Coordinates of C-alpha atoms in Angstrom, one line a residue:
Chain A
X1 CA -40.1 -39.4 21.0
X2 CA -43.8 -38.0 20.3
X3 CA -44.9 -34.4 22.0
X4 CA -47.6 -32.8 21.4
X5 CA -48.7 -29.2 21.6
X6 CA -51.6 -27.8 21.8
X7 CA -52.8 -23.8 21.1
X8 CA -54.0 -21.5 22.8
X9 CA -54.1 -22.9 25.9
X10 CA -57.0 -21.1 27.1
X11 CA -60.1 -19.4 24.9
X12 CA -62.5 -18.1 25.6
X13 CA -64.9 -16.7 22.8
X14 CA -68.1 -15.0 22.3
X15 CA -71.4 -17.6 21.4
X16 CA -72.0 -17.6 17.7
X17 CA -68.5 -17.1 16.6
X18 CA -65.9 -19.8 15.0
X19 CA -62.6 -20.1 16.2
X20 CA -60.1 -23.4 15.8
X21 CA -58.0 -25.1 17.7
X22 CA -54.3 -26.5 16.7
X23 CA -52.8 -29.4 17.3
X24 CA -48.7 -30.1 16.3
X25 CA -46.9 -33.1 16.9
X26 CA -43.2 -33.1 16.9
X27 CA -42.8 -36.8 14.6
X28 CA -45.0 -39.6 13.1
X29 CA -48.0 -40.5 14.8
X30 CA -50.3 -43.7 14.2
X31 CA -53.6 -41.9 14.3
X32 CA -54.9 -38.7 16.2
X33 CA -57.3 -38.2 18.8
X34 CA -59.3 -35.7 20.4
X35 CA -60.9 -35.7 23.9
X36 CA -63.7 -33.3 25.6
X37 CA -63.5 -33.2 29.7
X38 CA -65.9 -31.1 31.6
X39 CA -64.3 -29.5 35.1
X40 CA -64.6 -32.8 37.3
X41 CA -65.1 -35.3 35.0
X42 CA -63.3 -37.5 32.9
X43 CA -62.5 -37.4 29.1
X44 CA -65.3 -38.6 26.8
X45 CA -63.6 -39.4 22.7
X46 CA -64.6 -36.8 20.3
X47 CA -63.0 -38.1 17.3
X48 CA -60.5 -40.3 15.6
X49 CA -58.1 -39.1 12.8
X50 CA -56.5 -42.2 11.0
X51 CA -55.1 -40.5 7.8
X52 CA -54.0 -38.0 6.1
X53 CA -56.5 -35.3 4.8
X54 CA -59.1 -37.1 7.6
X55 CA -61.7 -35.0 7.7
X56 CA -64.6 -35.6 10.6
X57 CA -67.5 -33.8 11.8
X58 CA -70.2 -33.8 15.2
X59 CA -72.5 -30.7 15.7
X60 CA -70.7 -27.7 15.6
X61 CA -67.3 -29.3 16.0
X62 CA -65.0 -30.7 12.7
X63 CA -61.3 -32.2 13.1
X64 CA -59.3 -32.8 10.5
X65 CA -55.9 -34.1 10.4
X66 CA -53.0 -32.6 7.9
X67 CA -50.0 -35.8 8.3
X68 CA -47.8 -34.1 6.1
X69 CA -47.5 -30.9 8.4
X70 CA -48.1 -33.1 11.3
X71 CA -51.3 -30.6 12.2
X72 CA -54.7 -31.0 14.0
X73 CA -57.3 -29.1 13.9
X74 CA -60.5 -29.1 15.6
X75 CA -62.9 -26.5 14.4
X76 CA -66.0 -24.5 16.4
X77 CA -68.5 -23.6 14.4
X78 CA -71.3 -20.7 15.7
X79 CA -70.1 -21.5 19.4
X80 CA -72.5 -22.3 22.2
X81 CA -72.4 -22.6 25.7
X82 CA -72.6 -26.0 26.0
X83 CA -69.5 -26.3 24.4
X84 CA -67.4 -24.7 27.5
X85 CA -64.6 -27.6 28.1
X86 CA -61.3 -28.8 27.9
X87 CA -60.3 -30.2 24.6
X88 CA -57.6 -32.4 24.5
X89 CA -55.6 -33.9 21.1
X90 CA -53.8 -37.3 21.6
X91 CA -51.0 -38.7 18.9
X92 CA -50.2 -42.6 19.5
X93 CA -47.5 -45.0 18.6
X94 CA -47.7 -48.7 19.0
X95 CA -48.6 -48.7 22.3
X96 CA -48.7 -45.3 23.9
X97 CA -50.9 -41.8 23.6
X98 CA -49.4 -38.6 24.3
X99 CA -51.2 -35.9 25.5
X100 CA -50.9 -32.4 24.7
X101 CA -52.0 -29.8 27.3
X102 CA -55.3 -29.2 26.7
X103 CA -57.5 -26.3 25.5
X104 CA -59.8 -24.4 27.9
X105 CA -62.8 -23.2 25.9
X106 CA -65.0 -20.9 27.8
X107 CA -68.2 -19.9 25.5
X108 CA -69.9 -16.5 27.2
X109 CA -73.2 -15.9 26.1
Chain B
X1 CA -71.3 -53.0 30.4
X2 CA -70.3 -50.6 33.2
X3 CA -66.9 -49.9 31.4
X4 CA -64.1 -48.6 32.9
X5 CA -64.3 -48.0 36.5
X6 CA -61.8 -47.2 39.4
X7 CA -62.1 -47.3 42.9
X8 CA -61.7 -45.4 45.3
X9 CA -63.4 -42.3 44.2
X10 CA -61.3 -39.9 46.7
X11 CA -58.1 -40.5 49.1
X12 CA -56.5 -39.0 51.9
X13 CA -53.3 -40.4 52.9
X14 CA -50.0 -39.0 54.9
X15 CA -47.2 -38.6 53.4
X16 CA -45.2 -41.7 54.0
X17 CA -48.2 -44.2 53.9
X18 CA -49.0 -46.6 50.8
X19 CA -52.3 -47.0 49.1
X20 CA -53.7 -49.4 45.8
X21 CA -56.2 -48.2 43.4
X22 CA -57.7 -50.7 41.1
X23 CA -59.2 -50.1 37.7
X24 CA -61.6 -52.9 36.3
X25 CA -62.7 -52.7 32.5
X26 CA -65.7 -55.0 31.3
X27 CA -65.2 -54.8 27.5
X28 CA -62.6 -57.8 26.8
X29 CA -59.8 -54.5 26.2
X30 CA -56.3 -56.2 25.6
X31 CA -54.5 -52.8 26.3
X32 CA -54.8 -50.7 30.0
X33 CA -52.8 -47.0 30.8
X34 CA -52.7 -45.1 34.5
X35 CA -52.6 -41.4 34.0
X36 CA -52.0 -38.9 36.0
X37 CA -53.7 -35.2 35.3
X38 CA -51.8 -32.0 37.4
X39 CA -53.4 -28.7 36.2
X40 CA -51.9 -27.0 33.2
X41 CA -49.8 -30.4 32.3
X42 CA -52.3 -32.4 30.8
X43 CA -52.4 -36.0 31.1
X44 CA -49.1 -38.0 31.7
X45 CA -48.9 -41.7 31.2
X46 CA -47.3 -43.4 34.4
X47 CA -47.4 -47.2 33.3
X48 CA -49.0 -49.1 31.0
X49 CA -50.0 -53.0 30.1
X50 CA -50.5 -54.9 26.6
X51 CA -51.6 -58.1 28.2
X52 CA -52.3 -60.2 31.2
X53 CA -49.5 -60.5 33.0
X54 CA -47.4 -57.7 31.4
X55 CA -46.9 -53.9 32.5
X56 CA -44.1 -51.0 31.2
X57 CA -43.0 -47.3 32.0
X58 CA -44.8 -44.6 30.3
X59 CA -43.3 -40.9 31.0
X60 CA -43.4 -40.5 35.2
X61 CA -43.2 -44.0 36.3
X62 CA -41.1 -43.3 39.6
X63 CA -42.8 -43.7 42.9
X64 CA -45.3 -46.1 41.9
X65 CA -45.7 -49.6 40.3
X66 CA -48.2 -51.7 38.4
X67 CA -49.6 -55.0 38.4
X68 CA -51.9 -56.6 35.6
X69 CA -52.7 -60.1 37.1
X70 CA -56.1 -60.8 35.4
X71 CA -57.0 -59.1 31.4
X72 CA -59.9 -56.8 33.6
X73 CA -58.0 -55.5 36.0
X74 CA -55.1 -53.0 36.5
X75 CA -53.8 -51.9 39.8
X76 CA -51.6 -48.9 40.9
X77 CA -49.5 -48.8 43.9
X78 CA -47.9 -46.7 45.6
X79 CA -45.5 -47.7 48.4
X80 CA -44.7 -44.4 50.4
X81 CA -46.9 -41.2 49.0
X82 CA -45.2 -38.2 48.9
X83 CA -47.2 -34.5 48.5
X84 CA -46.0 -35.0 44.6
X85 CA -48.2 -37.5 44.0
X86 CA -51.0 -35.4 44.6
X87 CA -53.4 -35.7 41.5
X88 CA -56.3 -36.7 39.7
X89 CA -55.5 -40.5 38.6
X90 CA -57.1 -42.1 35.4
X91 CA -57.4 -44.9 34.0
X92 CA -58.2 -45.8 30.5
X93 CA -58.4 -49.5 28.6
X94 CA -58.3 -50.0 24.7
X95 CA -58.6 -53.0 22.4
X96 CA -55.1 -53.9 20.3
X97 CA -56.6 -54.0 16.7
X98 CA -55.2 -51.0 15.0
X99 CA -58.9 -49.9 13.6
X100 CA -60.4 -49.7 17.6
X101 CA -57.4 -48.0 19.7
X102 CA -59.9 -45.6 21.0
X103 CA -59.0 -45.4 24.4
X104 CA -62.2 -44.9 27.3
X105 CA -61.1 -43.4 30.4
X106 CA -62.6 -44.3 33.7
X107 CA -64.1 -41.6 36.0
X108 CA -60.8 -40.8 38.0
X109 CA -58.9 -41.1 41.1
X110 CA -58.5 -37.8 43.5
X111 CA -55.8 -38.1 45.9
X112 CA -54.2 -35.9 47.9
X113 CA -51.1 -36.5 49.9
X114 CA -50.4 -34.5 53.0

């Protein structure tokens, strides 16, 4: 059965700096997906990860996707506020997504 | 195309009492998920539906049941609400084809069970 884990749990990181987020799963998953949800709201698709060395890139924010050591990642580049969310990564199977916990990013200016 | 919505918005109910929340989707999506979202544990899929007429378990399917009569629409029940069911419902719809599983979530479902 797919899990997902997600790390850290919470960030929170000073504008202008980098800092990544992992993302393991525990066996094979179809594709990889990352979420953003701001407090309230509901999750909005950041990016899909269909292969192995996937590489993909929006703003300040890359994910890539490493199948082989079943590892995520979703880079912040020179952090800004705006970017104060929860991120979530998804893994899939035929017909379900499992989520990991999320990611609290807090960017203080 | 208004997407993926859900109504109600918010809900009240006693413990005890039974409720319905329906999620419509406007974009032909073959596949539809309820989620549930309880703070620190993420999102946990409580059924899900590949097709008209067809629904399955996901991880927490116990205290509530499904029904996908027409491809748009996917309703949750819940018979007698208990103060564990207390949660931020969503609901999200994708299309089948392997290249375009991206799920879209609706806006969610706050209830709260006294």
């Amino acid at each position: 059965e797919l899990k997902v884990e997600q790390n850290p749990l919470f960030l929170s990181m000073q504008e202008g700096k980098n800092y990544t987020i992992y993302c393991n799963y525990s066996t094979t998953s179809d594709r990889l997906y990352w979420y953003r949800q701001d407090p309230g709201k509901s999750l909005e698709s950041l990016f899909v990860l269909l292969s192995n060395g996937a590489v993909k890139q929006e703003g300040r924010l890359m994910a890539s996707l490493d199948t082989k050591a079943r590892l995520s990642t979703l880079h912040i580049t020179a952090a800004v506020h705006d970017l104060s969310a929860t991120y979530f990564c998804a893994g899939s199977g035929t017909y379900k997504y499992i989520f990991g916990t999320g990611t609290r990013l807090k960017v203080l200016a | 195309n208004a997407g993926v919505t859900q109504t109600p918005k918010f809900r009240v109910l006693k413990t005890g009492q039974s409720m319905t929340l329906l999620c419509a989707q406007d974009m032909n999506h073959e596949y539809m998920y309820w989620y549930r979202q309880d703070p620190g544990m993420g999102l946990r899929l409580i059924h899900y539906s590949v097709g008209e007429g067809t629904t399955a378990k996901g991880e927490v399917p116990d205290g509530y049941n499904v029904s996908r009569l027409k491809k748009q629409n996917f309703l949750l029940g819940l018979e007698s609400a208990a103060p564990s069911q207390t949660s931020v419902y969503f609901c999200a719809s994708s299309f089948a084809n392997r290249g375009r599983k991206t799920q879209y979530f609706g806006p969610g479902t706050r209830l709260l069970v006294l």
